[in-house]
PDB file of C-alpha atoms in Angstrom:
ATOM      1  CA  MET H  30     -44.732  -8.673  44.088  1.00 33.00           C
ATOM      2  CA  GLY H  31     -42.194  -8.264  41.386  1.00 34.00           C
ATOM      3  CA  ARG H  32     -40.963  -4.766  40.464  1.00 36.00           C
ATOM      4  CA  ARG H  33     -42.708  -4.655  37.038  1.00 37.00           C
ATOM      5  CA  LEU H  34     -46.006  -5.772  38.608  1.00 32.00           C
ATOM      6  CA  VAL H  35     -45.905  -3.174  41.293  1.00 34.00           C
ATOM      7  CA  GLU H  36     -45.023  -0.355  38.765  1.00 41.00           C
ATOM      8  CA  ALA H  37     -47.842  -1.554  36.527  1.00 37.00           C
ATOM      9  CA  ALA H  38     -50.336  -1.705  39.362  1.00 37.00           C
ATOM     10  CA  HIS H  39     -49.368   1.761  40.482  1.00 41.00           C
ATOM     11  CA  ASP H  40     -49.725   3.224  37.021  1.00 43.00           C
ATOM     12  CA  TRP H  41     -53.050   1.449  36.409  1.00 36.00           C
ATOM     13  CA  ALA H  42     -54.456   2.667  39.749  1.00 39.00           C
ATOM     14  CA  VAL H  43     -53.468   6.240  39.113  1.00 40.00           C
ATOM     15  CA  ARG H  44     -55.089   6.149  35.638  1.00 39.00           C
ATOM     16  CA  ALA H  45     -58.181   4.161  36.686  1.00 38.00           C
ATOM     17  CA  GLY H  46     -58.886   6.290  39.783  1.00 39.00           C
ATOM     18  CA  LEU H  47     -59.607   3.260  41.913  1.00 36.00           C
ATOM     19  CA  ARG H  48     -61.366   3.921  45.204  1.00 34.00           C
ATOM     20  CA  GLU H  49     -58.547   2.109  47.179  1.00 34.00           C
ATOM     21  CA  MET H  50     -56.103   4.476  45.526  1.00 34.00           C
ATOM     22  CA  ARG H  51     -58.126   7.555  46.412  1.00 37.00           C
ATOM     23  CA  MET H  52     -58.467   6.309  49.989  1.00 32.00           C
ATOM     24  CA  HIS H  53     -54.648   6.189  50.355  1.00 34.00           C
ATOM     25  CA  VAL H  54     -53.420   9.029  48.135  1.00 39.00           C
ATOM     26  CA  PHE H  55     -56.285  11.476  48.936  1.00 39.00           C
ATOM     27  CA  GLY H  56     -56.742  10.648  52.690  1.00 39.00           C
ATOM     28  CA  GLY H  57     -54.108  12.998  53.953  1.00 42.00           C
ATOM     29  CA  ASP H  58     -50.464  12.890  54.704  1.00 48.00           C
ATOM     30  CA  HIS H  59     -50.324   9.638  56.799  1.00 43.00           C
ATOM     31  CA  ALA H  60     -52.295   7.760  54.266  1.00 36.00           C
ATOM     32  CA  ALA H  61     -50.434   9.109  51.371  1.00 45.00           C
ATOM     33  CA  ARG H  62     -47.154   8.018  52.982  1.00 50.00           C
ATOM     34  CA  SER H  63     -48.663   4.539  53.481  1.00 42.00           C
ATOM     35  CA  PHE H  64     -49.475   4.371  49.818  1.00 39.00           C
ATOM     36  CA  TYR H  65     -46.059   5.408  48.766  1.00 49.00           C
ATOM     37  CA  GLN H  66     -44.508   2.973  51.264  1.00 48.00           C
ATOM     38  CA  SER H  67     -46.484   0.176  49.754  1.00 43.00           C
ATOM     39  CA  LEU H  68     -44.861   1.040  46.506  1.00 45.00           C
ATOM     40  CA  GLY H  69     -41.350   0.778  47.965  1.00 48.00           C
ATOM     41  CA  TYR H  70     -41.007   4.330  49.305  1.00 47.00           C
ATOM     42  CA  SER H  71     -40.214   4.942  52.980  1.00 42.00           C
ATOM     43  CA  PRO H  72     -41.839   8.006  54.485  1.00 40.00           C
ATOM     44  CA  GLY H  73     -39.806  11.231  55.095  1.00 38.00           C
ATOM     45  CA  ALA H  74     -41.049  14.724  56.030  1.00 35.00           C
ATOM     46  CA  THR H  75     -42.771  15.391  52.763  1.00 36.00           C
ATOM     47  CA  GLN H  76     -40.586  13.436  50.326  1.00 40.00           C
ATOM     48  CA  MET H  77     -40.945   9.574  49.810  1.00 40.00           C
ATOM     49  CA  HIS H  78     -37.405   8.067  49.623  1.00 41.00           C
ATOM     50  CA  ARG H  79     -37.029   4.891  47.786  1.00 43.00           C
ATOM     51  CA  SER H  80     -36.167   1.639  49.534  1.00 42.00           C
ATOM     52  CA  LEU H  81     -36.815  -0.623  46.554  1.00 41.00           C
ATOM     53  CA  PRO H  82     -35.492  -0.192  42.965  1.00 44.00           C
ATOM     54  CA  LEU H  83     -38.867   1.002  41.449  1.00 57.00           C
ATOM     55  CA  ALA H  84     -39.163   3.409  38.553  1.00 75.00           C
ATOM     56  CA  ASP H  85     -38.741   6.949  39.599  1.00 87.00           C
ATOM     57  CA  PRO H  86     -41.767   9.285  39.212  1.00 95.00           C
ATOM     58  CA  VAL H  87     -41.701  11.435  36.188  1.00 96.00           C
ATOM     59  CA  LEU H  88     -44.269  13.905  37.620  1.00 97.00           C
ATOM     60  CA  ARG H  89     -45.662  14.672  40.940  1.00 98.00           C
ATOM     61  CA  ILE H  90     -49.292  16.204  41.206  1.00 98.00           C
ATOM     62  CA  VAL H  91     -50.324  17.996  44.438  1.00 98.00           C
ATOM     63  CA  LEU H  92     -53.892  18.785  45.076  1.00 98.00           C
ATOM     64  CA  ALA H  93     -55.146  21.446  47.430  1.00 98.00           C
ATOM     65  CA  ARG H  94     -58.677  20.844  48.286  1.00 97.00           C
ATOM     66  CA  GLY H  95     -61.328  23.470  48.964  1.00 97.00           C
ATOM     67  CA  SER H  96     -62.898  24.159  52.318  1.00 94.00           C
ATOM     68  CA  GLU H  97     -64.226  20.994  53.876  1.00 91.00           C
ATOM     69  CA  GLY H  98     -62.844  18.954  51.014  1.00 94.00           C
ATOM     70  CA  THR H  99     -65.000  20.433  48.133  1.00 95.00           C
ATOM     71  CA  GLY H 100     -63.768  20.218  44.616  1.00 96.00           C
ATOM     72  CA  MET H 101     -62.034  16.893  44.859  1.00 97.00           C
ATOM     73  CA  GLU H 102     -64.453  14.175  43.620  1.00 96.00           C
ATOM     74  CA  ASP H 103     -65.827  16.195  40.541  1.00 97.00           C
ATOM     75  CA  LEU H 104     -62.880  18.534  39.677  1.00 98.00           C
ATOM     76  CA  LEU H 105     -59.363  18.055  41.093  1.00 98.00           C
ATOM     77  CA  GLU H 106     -59.222  14.239  41.191  1.00 98.00           C
ATOM     78  CA  PRO H 107     -60.560  13.602  37.592  1.00 98.00           C
ATOM     79  CA  ALA H 108     -58.237  16.292  36.358  1.00 98.00           C
ATOM     80  CA  ALA H 109     -55.200  14.837  38.093  1.00 98.00           C
ATOM     81  CA  ARG H 110     -55.903  11.346  36.755  1.00 98.00           C
ATOM     82  CA  ARG H 111     -56.176  12.715  33.185  1.00 98.00           C
ATOM     83  CA  ILE H 112     -52.870  14.582  33.583  1.00 98.00           C
ATOM     84  CA  ALA H 113     -51.178  11.604  35.105  1.00 97.00           C
ATOM     85  CA  GLY H 114     -52.057   9.684  32.023  1.00 97.00           C
ATOM     86  CA  LEU H 115     -50.366  12.081  29.750  1.00 97.00           C
ATOM     87  CA  VAL H 116     -46.889  11.277  30.942  1.00 96.00           C
ATOM     88  CA  PRO H 117     -44.710   8.140  30.079  1.00 94.00           C
ATOM     89  CA  GLY H 118     -44.121   6.951  33.708  1.00 94.00           C
ATOM     90  CA  PRO H 119     -45.334   7.080  37.235  1.00 96.00           C
ATOM     91  CA  ALA H 120     -47.097  10.252  38.252  1.00 97.00           C
ATOM     92  CA  PRO H 121     -48.141   9.918  41.900  1.00 97.00           C
ATOM     93  CA  ILE H 122     -51.118  12.174  42.970  1.00 98.00           C
ATOM     94  CA  GLU H 123     -51.415  13.344  46.616  1.00 97.00           C
ATOM     95  CA  SER H 124     -53.589  15.773  48.652  1.00 98.00           C
ATOM     96  CA  LEU H 125     -51.783  18.591  50.400  1.00 98.00           C
ATOM     97  CA  ASP H 126     -52.012  17.969  54.262  1.00 97.00           C
ATOM     98  CA  TYR H 127     -53.703  20.922  55.614  1.00 97.00           C
ATOM     99  CA  PRO H 128     -56.963  21.526  57.446  1.00 96.00           C
ATOM    100  CA  ALA H 129     -59.102  22.988  54.682  1.00 96.00           C
ATOM    101  CA  THR H 130     -61.526  24.161  57.454  1.00 95.00           C
ATOM    102  CA  ALA H 131     -63.880  27.280  57.258  1.00 91.00           C
ATOM    103  CA  THR H 132     -66.664  28.894  59.136  1.00 88.00           C
ATOM    104  CA  ILE H 133     -69.397  30.242  56.701  1.00 76.00           C
ATOM    105  CA  THR H 134     -71.999  32.580  58.175  1.00 68.00           C
ATOM    106  CA  SER H 135     -73.605  33.567  55.026  1.00 67.00           C
ATOM    107  CA  PHE H 136     -74.161  31.826  51.538  1.00 63.00           C
ATOM    108  CA  ASP H 137     -75.681  34.917  50.065  1.00 68.00           C
ATOM    109  CA  TRP H 138     -73.859  37.892  48.455  1.00 68.00           C
ATOM    110  CA  PRO H 139     -71.576  39.283  49.676  1.00 68.00           C
ATOM    111  CA  GLY H 140     -70.944  36.079  51.637  1.00 68.00           C
ATOM    112  CA  TRP H 141     -68.838  35.766  54.762  1.00 69.00           C
ATOM    113  CA  VAL H 142     -66.297  33.167  55.487  1.00 80.00           C
ATOM    114  CA  ARG H 143     -63.820  32.855  58.248  1.00 86.00           C
ATOM    115  CA  LEU H 144     -60.797  30.674  57.306  1.00 91.00           C
ATOM    116  CA  GLY H 145     -58.823  30.932  60.538  1.00 91.00           C
ATOM    117  CA  SER H 146     -55.541  29.447  60.510  1.00 94.00           C
ATOM    118  CA  SER H 147     -56.236  26.894  57.801  1.00 96.00           C
ATOM    119  CA  PRO H 148     -54.681  28.884  54.817  1.00 96.00           C
ATOM    120  CA  ARG H 149     -51.622  29.783  56.919  1.00 96.00           C
ATOM    121  CA  GLU H 150     -51.058  26.083  57.734  1.00 97.00           C
ATOM    122  CA  GLY H 151     -51.590  25.104  54.055  1.00 98.00           C
ATOM    123  CA  ILE H 152     -49.151  27.737  52.847  1.00 97.00           C
ATOM    124  CA  ARG H 153     -46.432  26.492  55.282  1.00 97.00           C
ATOM    125  CA  ALA H 154     -47.060  22.869  54.274  1.00 97.00           C
ATOM    126  CA  LEU H 155     -46.911  23.664  50.567  1.00 98.00           C
ATOM    127  CA  VAL H 156     -43.622  25.652  50.901  1.00 98.00           C
ATOM    128  CA  THR H 157     -42.110  22.772  52.900  1.00 97.00           C
ATOM    129  CA  LEU H 158     -43.233  20.204  50.350  1.00 98.00           C
ATOM    130  CA  LEU H 159     -41.828  22.107  47.434  1.00 98.00           C
ATOM    131  CA  GLU H 160     -38.514  23.009  49.085  1.00 98.00           C
ATOM    132  CA  ASP H 161     -38.132  19.251  50.172  1.00 97.00           C
ATOM    133  CA  HIS H 162     -39.040  17.961  46.775  1.00 97.00           C
ATOM    134  CA  ALA H 163     -36.646  20.388  44.976  1.00 97.00           C
ATOM    135  CA  ALA H 164     -33.888  19.179  47.383  1.00 97.00           C
ATOM    136  CA  HIS H 165     -34.484  15.517  46.786  1.00 96.00           C
ATOM    137  CA  SER H 166     -35.984  15.184  43.225  1.00 96.00           C
ATOM    138  CA  PRO H 167     -35.026  18.435  41.369  1.00 96.00           C
ATOM    139  CA  THR H 168     -35.547  16.848  37.970  1.00 96.00           C
ATOM    140  CA  VAL H 169     -39.088  15.713  38.673  1.00 97.00           C
ATOM    141  CA  PRO H 170     -41.657  18.456  37.891  1.00 98.00           C
ATOM    142  CA  VAL H 171     -44.602  19.258  40.013  1.00 98.00           C
ATOM    143  CA  VAL H 172     -48.191  20.188  38.952  1.00 98.00           C
ATOM    144  CA  LEU H 173     -50.178  22.077  41.614  1.00 98.00           C
ATOM    145  CA  MET H 174     -53.890  22.207  41.483  1.00 98.00           C
ATOM    146  CA  GLY H 175     -56.262  23.991  43.978  1.00 98.00           C
ATOM    147  CA  PHE H 176     -59.922  24.751  44.412  1.00 98.00           C
ATOM    148  CA  SER H 177     -61.495  27.655  46.407  1.00 96.00           C
ATOM    149  CA  GLN H 178     -59.326  27.811  49.612  1.00 97.00           C
ATOM    150  CA  GLY H 179     -56.820  25.386  48.140  1.00 98.00           C
ATOM    151  CA  ALA H 180     -56.480  27.737  45.136  1.00 98.00           C
ATOM    152  CA  LEU H 181     -55.782  30.542  47.631  1.00 97.00           C
ATOM    153  CA  VAL H 182     -53.057  28.487  49.361  1.00 98.00           C
ATOM    154  CA  ILE H 183     -51.314  27.797  46.005  1.00 98.00           C
ATOM    155  CA  THR H 184     -51.240  31.414  44.878  1.00 98.00           C
ATOM    156  CA  GLU H 185     -50.258  32.695  48.290  1.00 97.00           C
ATOM    157  CA  ALA H 186     -47.388  30.292  48.533  1.00 98.00           C
ATOM    158  CA  LEU H 187     -46.132  31.529  45.192  1.00 98.00           C
ATOM    159  CA  THR H 188     -46.502  35.124  46.397  1.00 97.00           C
ATOM    160  CA  PRO H 189     -43.739  37.050  48.217  1.00 95.00           C
ATOM    161  CA  PRO H 190     -44.386  36.707  52.061  1.00 95.00           C
ATOM    162  CA  ARG H 191     -44.922  40.419  52.740  1.00 93.00           C
ATOM    163  CA  ARG H 192     -47.589  40.710  49.987  1.00 93.00           C
ATOM    164  CA  ARG H 193     -49.650  37.780  51.182  1.00 95.00           C
ATOM    165  CA  HIS H 194     -52.998  37.876  52.809  1.00 90.00           C
ATOM    166  CA  HIS H 195     -52.050  34.840  54.868  1.00 92.00           C
ATOM    167  CA  GLY H 196     -49.024  32.825  55.796  1.00 92.00           C
ATOM    168  CA  PHE H 197     -46.604  35.742  56.333  1.00 89.00           C
ATOM    169  CA  ALA H 198     -44.400  33.598  58.407  1.00 92.00           C
ATOM    170  CA  ALA H 199     -43.701  30.900  55.745  1.00 96.00           C
ATOM    171  CA  PRO H 200     -40.677  31.757  53.833  1.00 97.00           C
ATOM    172  CA  ALA H 201     -40.532  32.778  50.277  1.00 97.00           C
ATOM    173  CA  LEU H 202     -40.033  29.831  47.890  1.00 98.00           C
ATOM    174  CA  SER H 203     -36.514  29.544  46.683  1.00 98.00           C
ATOM    175  CA  ASP H 204     -35.635  29.758  43.111  1.00 97.00           C
ATOM    176  CA  ARG H 205     -34.953  26.053  43.183  1.00 97.00           C
ATOM    177  CA  ALA H 206     -38.389  25.357  44.603  1.00 98.00           C
ATOM    178  CA  LEU H 207     -40.050  27.619  42.046  1.00 98.00           C
ATOM    179  CA  GLY H 208     -38.236  25.857  39.375  1.00 97.00           C
ATOM    180  CA  VAL H 209     -39.781  22.436  39.981  1.00 98.00           C
ATOM    181  CA  VAL H 210     -43.328  23.835  39.624  1.00 98.00           C
ATOM    182  CA  ARG H 211     -44.338  23.024  35.993  1.00 98.00           C
ATOM    183  CA  ALA H 212     -47.966  24.279  36.317  1.00 98.00           C
ATOM    184  CA  ALA H 213     -50.101  25.917  39.049  1.00 98.00           C
ATOM    185  CA  VAL H 214     -53.828  25.613  38.506  1.00 98.00           C
ATOM    186  CA  SER H 215     -56.194  27.796  40.602  1.00 98.00           C
ATOM    187  CA  VAL H 216     -60.029  27.354  40.371  1.00 98.00           C
ATOM    188  CA  GLY H 217     -62.622  29.505  42.145  1.00 97.00           C
ATOM    189  CA  ASN H 218     -59.895  31.571  43.910  1.00 97.00           C
ATOM    190  CA  PRO H 219     -61.121  34.196  46.412  1.00 95.00           C
ATOM    191  CA  SER H 220     -57.926  36.136  45.595  1.00 96.00           C
ATOM    192  CA  PHE H 221     -58.626  36.148  41.994  1.00 98.00           C
ATOM    193  CA  ARG H 222     -57.476  39.518  40.355  1.00 98.00           C
ATOM    194  CA  ALA H 223     -59.000  40.906  37.131  1.00 98.00           C
ATOM    195  CA  GLY H 224     -56.709  41.657  34.261  1.00 97.00           C
ATOM    196  CA  GLU H 225     -53.973  39.199  34.803  1.00 98.00           C
ATOM    197  CA  PRO H 226     -52.596  37.552  31.659  1.00 98.00           C
ATOM    198  CA  PHE H 227     -53.014  33.934  33.089  1.00 98.00           C
ATOM    199  CA  ASN H 228     -56.712  34.404  33.846  1.00 98.00           C
ATOM    200  CA  ARG H 229     -58.983  31.750  32.248  1.00 98.00           C
ATOM    201  CA  GLY H 230     -62.720  30.874  32.197  1.00 98.00           C
ATOM    202  CA  THR H 231     -65.565  33.345  31.913  1.00 97.00           C
ATOM    203  CA  PRO H 232     -64.694  36.128  34.426  1.00 97.00           C
ATOM    204  CA  ALA H 233     -66.578  39.444  34.024  1.00 96.00           C
ATOM    205  CA  PRO H 234     -64.295  42.238  33.003  1.00 95.00           C
ATOM    206  CA  GLY H 235     -62.752  44.207  35.895  1.00 97.00           C
ATOM    207  CA  VAL H 236     -64.382  41.974  38.641  1.00 97.00           C
ATOM    208  CA  ASN H 237     -62.167  40.570  41.334  1.00 97.00           C
ATOM    209  CA  GLY H 238     -62.525  37.772  43.968  1.00 95.00           C
ATOM    210  CA  MET H 239     -63.690  38.236  47.609  1.00 92.00           C
ATOM    211  CA  ARG H 240     -60.156  39.149  48.642  1.00 91.00           C
ATOM    212  CA  ALA H 241     -58.202  40.051  45.456  1.00 95.00           C
ATOM    213  CA  ARG H 242     -54.393  40.145  45.501  1.00 96.00           C
ATOM    214  CA  THR H 243     -52.476  43.074  44.368  1.00 96.00           C
ATOM    215  CA  PRO H 244     -51.908  43.043  40.483  1.00 97.00           C
ATOM    216  CA  GLY H 245     -48.580  41.648  39.259  1.00 97.00           C
ATOM    217  CA  LEU H 246     -47.714  39.567  42.382  1.00 97.00           C
ATOM    218  CA  LEU H 247     -47.404  36.448  40.225  1.00 98.00           C
ATOM    219  CA  ASP H 248     -45.569  37.834  37.383  1.00 97.00           C
ATOM    220  CA  HIS H 249     -42.491  35.756  38.090  1.00 97.00           C
ATOM    221  CA  VAL H 250     -44.540  32.529  37.532  1.00 98.00           C
ATOM    222  CA  ALA H 251     -47.128  33.994  34.996  1.00 98.00           C
ATOM    223  CA  ASP H 252     -46.013  31.454  32.375  1.00 97.00           C
ATOM    224  CA  ARG H 253     -47.121  28.554  34.683  1.00 98.00           C
ATOM    225  CA  VAL H 254     -50.221  29.831  36.328  1.00 98.00           C
ATOM    226  CA  PHE H 255     -53.789  29.236  35.301  1.00 98.00           C
ATOM    227  CA  ASP H 256     -56.445  31.175  37.339  1.00 98.00           C
ATOM    228  CA  PHE H 257     -59.879  29.883  36.420  1.00 98.00           C
ATOM    229  CA  ALA H 258     -63.027  31.889  37.269  1.00 98.00           C
ATOM    230  CA  GLU H 259     -66.661  31.583  36.312  1.00 98.00           C
ATOM    231  CA  HIS H 260     -68.658  34.797  36.022  1.00 96.00           C
ATOM    232  CA  ASP H 261     -71.229  33.730  38.633  1.00 95.00           C
ATOM    233  CA  ASP H 262     -68.825  32.395  41.278  1.00 95.00           C
ATOM    234  CA  VAL H 263     -69.242  34.262  44.499  1.00 93.00           C
ATOM    235  CA  SER H 264     -65.700  33.522  45.686  1.00 93.00           C
ATOM    236  CA  ALA H 265     -63.714  34.496  42.469  1.00 96.00           C
ATOM    237  CA  GLN H 266     -66.305  36.844  41.157  1.00 95.00           C
ATOM    238  CA  HIS H 267     -67.578  39.094  43.953  1.00 90.00           C
ATOM    239  CA  LEU H 268     -70.824  40.418  42.279  1.00 91.00           C
ATOM    240  CA  ARG H 269     -74.441  40.739  43.579  1.00 90.00           C
ATOM    241  CA  THR H 270     -75.359  38.263  40.844  1.00 91.00           C
ATOM    242  CA  SER H 271     -72.760  35.662  41.822  1.00 92.00           C
ATOM    243  CA  THR H 272     -73.843  32.576  43.795  1.00 92.00           C
ATOM    244  CA  VAL H 273     -72.370  29.644  45.875  1.00 91.00           C
ATOM    245  CA  GLU H 274     -73.966  27.384  43.156  1.00 93.00           C
ATOM    246  CA  GLY H 275     -71.784  29.030  40.649  1.00 95.00           C
ATOM    247  CA  HIS H 276     -68.668  28.485  42.924  1.00 95.00           C
ATOM    248  CA  LEU H 277     -69.507  24.718  43.043  1.00 95.00           C
ATOM    249  CA  ALA H 278     -70.395  24.194  39.340  1.00 97.00           C
ATOM    250  CA  TYR H 279     -66.835  23.972  37.789  1.00 98.00           C
ATOM    251  CA  GLY H 280     -66.833  20.158  37.562  1.00 97.00           C
ATOM    252  CA  ALA H 281     -70.260  20.170  35.817  1.00 97.00           C
ATOM    253  CA  ARG H 282     -69.200  22.859  33.398  1.00 97.00           C
ATOM    254  CA  GLY H 283     -66.362  20.991  31.686  1.00 97.00           C
ATOM    255  CA  TYR H 284     -63.489  22.421  33.709  1.00 98.00           C
ATOM    256  CA  VAL H 285     -61.775  19.133  34.082  1.00 98.00           C
ATOM    257  CA  GLU H 286     -61.080  19.271  30.347  1.00 98.00           C
ATOM    258  CA  ARG H 287     -60.161  22.835  30.496  1.00 98.00           C
ATOM    259  CA  ILE H 288     -57.644  22.168  33.170  1.00 98.00           C
ATOM    260  CA  VAL H 289     -56.012  19.303  31.168  1.00 98.00           C
ATOM    261  CA  GLU H 290     -55.978  21.376  27.992  1.00 98.00           C
ATOM    262  CA  ALA H 291     -54.138  24.163  29.946  1.00 98.00           C
ATOM    263  CA  VAL H 292     -51.622  21.851  31.518  1.00 98.00           C
ATOM    264  CA  GLU H 293     -50.785  19.489  28.737  1.00 98.00           C
ATOM    265  CA  PRO H 294     -48.581  21.860  26.641  1.00 97.00           C
ATOM    266  CA  LEU H 295     -46.372  22.494  29.719  1.00 97.00           C
ATOM    267  CA  LEU H 296     -45.691  18.815  30.179  1.00 96.00           C
ATOM    268  CA  ARG H 297     -44.007  18.859  26.799  1.00 87.00           C
ATOM    269  CA  THR H 298     -41.675  21.691  27.714  1.00 71.00           C
ATOM    270  CA  SER H 299     -38.470  21.632  29.615  1.00 59.00           C
ATOM    271  CA  ALA H 300     -38.202  22.908  33.119  1.00 52.00           C
ATOM    272  CA  PRO H 301     -37.659  26.574  33.604  1.00 48.00           C
ATOM    273  CA  GLU H 302     -33.981  27.499  34.014  1.00 48.00           C
ATOM    274  CA  ARG H 303     -32.915  27.934  37.620  1.00 43.00           C
ATOM    275  CA  PRO H 304     -30.047  30.267  38.701  1.00 39.00           C
TER     276      PRO H 304
END
């Protein structure tokens, strides 16, 4: 297959959201590497190194799914495809390779969820991915999007290790790695903190998530973070009136469009300056 045809097929698959593309890109680290390799990239630790002279990506989109994979089909994947369509070149989409497991003993308020080692593994995987990407493709921006546990993984990775709820052993992101993050979208985050300048959606005033982070921990990336919460989401809004149904309703409530609208202006800006 000629270079231009391969590029066109890749670009069309990303925008069309073909089932085969989802199977490859969203099927985990091994499947994602196979997809990249089919486009002329050879697998590395987390970075795909070119073995054929294909067009370089102009954007990389990394999705962190919710527990047991929730949020992918109706929220993260559609938003990612829309965002990929906003840039004038290849914008590969991939799912962060982490367990995304949870043990849920109660769906009713206040709810009870045991995440075990899953967030810790996710934070380590995301830190490794960003550091590797910054080392090999420092001019290619990255958009991070996460739902529920995946949102927690993203915001925890951006947080200084000693202030995290999970993943203390994963190192702090370097300035170079932070510099490649163009946008970080968090939806239904159990560590949602009321009053932050980057909060979006319909959160109730003064109401935090199940395990809220300390205020100000994301000040260093506040210009690139969007933390979406619905007023009845039991994860991000820990109220007696909150429900699991509210937690799972983002896709049906128009949040694909809200995510795209939030990220689009940042795709037109230059990357933050790195020391």
